[in-house]
Amino acid sequence: MSDSVRPGVSVSESGVRSVKSESGVQPAEVLIVVDVQSAFFEGEEAVPHAAAVQERLEDLVDRARAAGALIVHLQNDGAPGTSDEPGTKGWELHLPVIPGPREVVIRKTEDDGFHETPLGDLLTGAGVRSLVVCGVMSEMCVLATARSALEREYRVVLPHDAHGTYDVPPAPGETEGVPAAMASRVAEWALGDEVEIVAYAKDVPFEGVSGSA
């Protein structure tokens, strides 16, 4: 194998590769995939445009793996009788996982992926500072996890086309419902000006983490 490095790829003294994005987005060290479970991507309960969102999620995971980034799959343990109740088909992760020091699954019971889970300790131990958050639902678990990361002073990148949710039904009275795409955009807006919103997931680059996570 040649020792040369492809244009746009730099290698630090520790051997960690960093790919510069043509869009100007700085690389992230961690990909957090929120609640990408079969209940929300298959059948009648799938989120709108599930296939398109899944394609972008798969691309993010593939590129994060190739870069040596840390990948965290959050898996929600729903209440008894819900579509993501543990042990049911809907609870299963929808994307393949390759377990290892740089790819892990963390189960949770609350919207916030940091709440009473090992996520915070994992990120601290890995010495990372930049995260990409994607998945479902935009205004619930994606929002809560991203906000918690911001509160911990992580750099948070949110690809606009790699998170989704359901249409919001009308409230009681003479009101109109909210389309899913609008609900997702409101979730982004609610995070304030500290979060980095990137229009297209394909423009988000990754870099490897040093050592084991």
Short mmCIF file of C-alpha atoms in Angstrom, two decimals, residues 10-210:
data_model
loop_
_atom_site.label_atom_id
_atom_site.label_comp_id
_atom_site.label_asym_id
_atom_site.label_seq_id
_atom_site.Cartn_x
_atom_site.Cartn_y
_atom_site.Cartn_z
CA SER A 10 -4.78 14.66 6.47
CA VAL A 11 -3.11 12.35 8.98
CA SER A 12 -2.13 13.56 12.45
CA GLU A 13 0.97 12.42 14.31
CA SER A 14 -1.20 9.82 16.09
CA GLY A 15 -2.27 8.35 12.75
CA VAL A 16 -5.85 9.60 12.96
CA ARG A 17 -7.28 10.48 9.58
CA SER A 18 -9.32 13.64 9.05
CA VAL A 19 -11.24 14.32 5.83
CA LYS A 20 -11.76 17.95 4.94
CA SER A 21 -15.25 18.71 3.69
CA GLU A 22 -15.65 20.73 0.50
CA SER A 23 -18.68 22.34 2.15
CA GLY A 24 -16.48 23.84 4.86
CA VAL A 25 -17.99 21.76 7.68
CA GLN A 26 -15.35 20.68 10.17
CA PRO A 27 -15.06 16.92 10.84
CA ALA A 28 -16.79 15.35 13.83
CA GLU A 29 -15.44 12.53 15.98
CA VAL A 30 -18.73 10.91 17.02
CA LEU A 31 -21.95 9.88 15.31
CA ILE A 32 -24.96 9.44 17.61
CA VAL A 33 -27.77 7.53 15.88
CA VAL A 34 -30.95 8.13 17.87
CA ASP A 35 -33.70 5.48 18.08
CA VAL A 36 -33.38 4.13 14.55
CA GLN A 37 -35.59 1.16 15.38
CA SER A 38 -37.82 -0.96 13.19
CA ALA A 39 -41.06 0.46 14.60
CA PHE A 40 -40.24 3.86 13.13
CA PHE A 41 -38.91 2.73 9.75
CA GLU A 42 -41.17 -0.17 8.74
CA GLY A 43 -44.87 -0.66 8.19
CA GLU A 44 -47.76 1.68 8.91
CA GLU A 45 -46.02 3.42 11.81
CA ALA A 46 -42.95 4.44 9.82
CA VAL A 47 -42.09 8.14 9.86
CA PRO A 48 -42.78 10.08 6.64
CA HIS A 49 -40.07 9.58 4.00
CA ALA A 50 -38.52 6.83 6.10
CA ALA A 51 -36.69 5.27 3.15
CA ALA A 52 -34.96 8.56 2.25
CA VAL A 53 -33.99 9.25 5.86
CA GLN A 54 -32.68 5.70 6.21
CA GLU A 55 -30.50 6.08 3.12
CA ARG A 56 -28.85 9.17 4.60
CA LEU A 57 -28.40 7.48 7.97
CA GLU A 58 -26.73 4.50 6.31
CA ASP A 59 -24.36 6.84 4.47
CA LEU A 60 -23.44 8.63 7.71
CA VAL A 61 -22.75 5.32 9.47
CA ASP A 62 -20.69 3.99 6.58
CA ARG A 63 -18.53 7.11 6.40
CA ALA A 64 -18.13 7.33 10.18
CA ARG A 65 -16.91 3.73 10.23
CA ALA A 66 -14.49 4.36 7.38
CA ALA A 67 -13.03 7.37 9.19
CA GLY A 68 -12.61 5.54 12.51
CA ALA A 69 -15.13 7.76 14.30
CA LEU A 70 -17.00 6.59 17.38
CA ILE A 71 -20.56 5.44 16.56
CA VAL A 72 -23.22 5.27 19.27
CA HIS A 73 -26.58 3.65 18.50
CA LEU A 74 -29.16 4.78 21.05
CA GLN A 75 -31.98 2.26 21.51
CA ASN A 76 -35.15 3.34 23.26
CA ASP A 77 -36.84 0.97 25.70
CA GLY A 78 -40.51 1.85 25.28
CA ALA A 79 -43.20 1.27 27.86
CA PRO A 80 -45.22 -1.98 27.86
CA GLY A 81 -47.61 -2.06 24.93
CA THR A 82 -45.76 0.54 22.84
CA SER A 83 -44.28 -0.16 19.43
CA ASP A 84 -40.73 -0.06 20.80
CA GLU A 85 -41.32 -2.23 23.86
CA PRO A 86 -38.13 -4.24 24.56
CA GLY A 87 -38.15 -7.67 22.99
CA THR A 88 -40.62 -6.78 20.23
CA LYS A 89 -39.83 -6.56 16.52
CA GLY A 90 -40.36 -2.80 16.60
CA TRP A 91 -37.77 -2.38 19.35
CA GLU A 92 -34.97 -3.90 17.27
CA LEU A 93 -32.36 -1.62 15.76
CA HIS A 94 -33.09 -1.04 12.08
CA LEU A 95 -29.50 -0.53 10.93
CA PRO A 96 -26.82 -3.22 11.21
CA VAL A 97 -24.35 -2.75 14.07
CA ILE A 98 -20.72 -3.87 13.97
CA PRO A 99 -19.89 -4.08 17.69
CA GLY A 100 -16.43 -3.03 18.76
CA PRO A 101 -14.49 -0.36 20.63
CA ARG A 102 -15.70 2.28 18.18
CA GLU A 103 -19.31 1.13 17.70
CA VAL A 104 -21.62 0.58 20.64
CA VAL A 105 -25.30 0.30 21.52
CA ILE A 106 -26.67 2.18 24.51
CA ARG A 107 -30.20 1.56 25.75
CA LYS A 108 -32.25 4.35 27.26
CA THR A 109 -35.66 4.94 28.78
CA GLU A 110 -35.93 8.73 28.45
CA ASP A 111 -35.76 11.16 25.52
CA ASP A 112 -32.32 12.40 26.57
CA GLY A 113 -29.69 9.85 25.59
CA PHE A 114 -27.46 11.06 28.42
CA HIS A 115 -30.05 10.52 31.17
CA GLU A 116 -28.95 7.65 33.43
CA THR A 117 -26.94 6.01 30.62
CA PRO A 118 -23.19 5.46 30.08
CA LEU A 119 -23.14 7.94 27.16
CA GLY A 120 -21.56 10.80 29.09
CA ASP A 121 -18.80 8.63 30.54
CA LEU A 122 -18.17 7.03 27.14
CA LEU A 123 -17.64 10.38 25.45
CA THR A 124 -15.48 11.68 28.29
CA GLY A 125 -13.33 8.56 28.18
CA ALA A 126 -12.90 8.86 24.42
CA GLY A 127 -11.73 12.46 24.79
CA VAL A 128 -13.99 13.72 22.00
CA ARG A 129 -15.49 17.18 21.60
CA SER A 130 -17.61 17.06 18.42
CA LEU A 131 -20.79 15.07 17.77
CA VAL A 132 -23.19 14.47 14.90
CA VAL A 133 -26.74 13.70 16.03
CA CYS A 134 -29.28 12.07 13.71
CA GLY A 135 -32.32 9.77 13.84
CA VAL A 136 -35.83 10.09 15.28
CA MET A 137 -37.91 11.76 16.63
CA SER A 138 -36.79 15.29 15.78
CA GLU A 139 -38.70 17.15 18.49
CA MET A 140 -38.27 14.47 21.14
CA CYS A 141 -35.20 12.25 21.51
CA VAL A 142 -33.07 13.96 18.85
CA LEU A 143 -33.76 17.38 20.35
CA ALA A 144 -33.28 16.24 23.95
CA THR A 145 -30.01 14.44 23.23
CA ALA A 146 -28.60 17.30 21.16
CA ARG A 147 -29.56 19.85 23.81
CA SER A 148 -27.97 17.79 26.56
CA ALA A 149 -24.78 17.54 24.50
CA LEU A 150 -24.75 21.31 24.01
CA GLU A 151 -25.19 21.81 27.75
CA ARG A 152 -22.09 19.65 28.22
CA GLU A 153 -20.27 22.02 25.84
CA TYR A 154 -19.87 19.59 22.98
CA ARG A 155 -19.87 20.84 19.42
CA VAL A 156 -23.10 19.44 17.94
CA VAL A 157 -23.81 19.01 14.23
CA LEU A 158 -27.37 18.25 13.13
CA PRO A 159 -27.83 17.23 9.46
CA HIS A 160 -31.17 18.65 8.39
CA ASP A 161 -32.07 15.75 6.10
CA ALA A 162 -31.03 12.96 8.50
CA HIS A 163 -33.64 13.27 11.23
CA GLY A 164 -37.38 12.87 11.10
CA THR A 165 -40.66 12.65 12.96
CA TYR A 166 -44.40 12.22 12.49
CA ASP A 167 -46.98 14.75 11.40
CA VAL A 168 -48.28 16.55 14.49
CA PRO A 169 -52.08 16.30 14.80
CA PRO A 170 -54.25 19.36 15.45
CA ALA A 171 -54.64 20.56 19.01
CA PRO A 172 -58.15 20.72 20.52
CA GLY A 173 -60.16 23.53 19.02
CA GLU A 174 -59.97 25.17 15.61
CA THR A 175 -56.32 24.50 14.86
CA GLU A 176 -54.36 22.84 12.10
CA GLY A 177 -51.85 20.05 12.37
CA VAL A 178 -48.15 20.51 11.74
CA PRO A 179 -46.45 18.62 8.88
CA ALA A 180 -43.54 16.42 9.92
CA ALA A 181 -41.01 18.47 7.96
CA MET A 182 -42.08 21.63 9.77
CA ALA A 183 -41.94 19.90 13.17
CA SER A 184 -38.39 18.80 12.40
CA ARG A 185 -37.38 22.33 11.45
CA VAL A 186 -38.91 23.75 14.64
CA ALA A 187 -36.89 21.23 16.65
CA GLU A 188 -33.71 22.54 15.01
CA TRP A 189 -34.72 26.13 15.73
CA ALA A 190 -35.41 25.30 19.37
CA LEU A 191 -31.74 24.37 19.85
CA GLY A 192 -30.67 27.98 19.34
CA ASP A 193 -27.61 29.30 17.57
CA GLU A 194 -25.07 26.98 19.19
CA VAL A 195 -26.04 23.91 17.16
CA GLU A 196 -24.60 23.56 13.64
CA ILE A 197 -27.36 22.81 11.15
CA VAL A 198 -26.00 21.29 7.94
CA ALA A 199 -28.43 21.05 5.03
CA TYR A 200 -27.25 17.73 3.67
CA ALA A 201 -25.90 14.72 5.57
CA LYS A 202 -23.54 13.98 2.68
CA ASP A 203 -21.64 17.17 3.53
CA VAL A 204 -20.84 16.10 7.10
CA PRO A 205 -17.28 14.70 7.40
CA PHE A 206 -15.81 12.55 10.17
CA GLU A 207 -12.43 11.97 11.74
CA GLY A 208 -11.13 9.09 13.78
CA VAL A 209 -10.79 8.99 17.55
CA SER A 210 -7.41 8.20 19.08
#
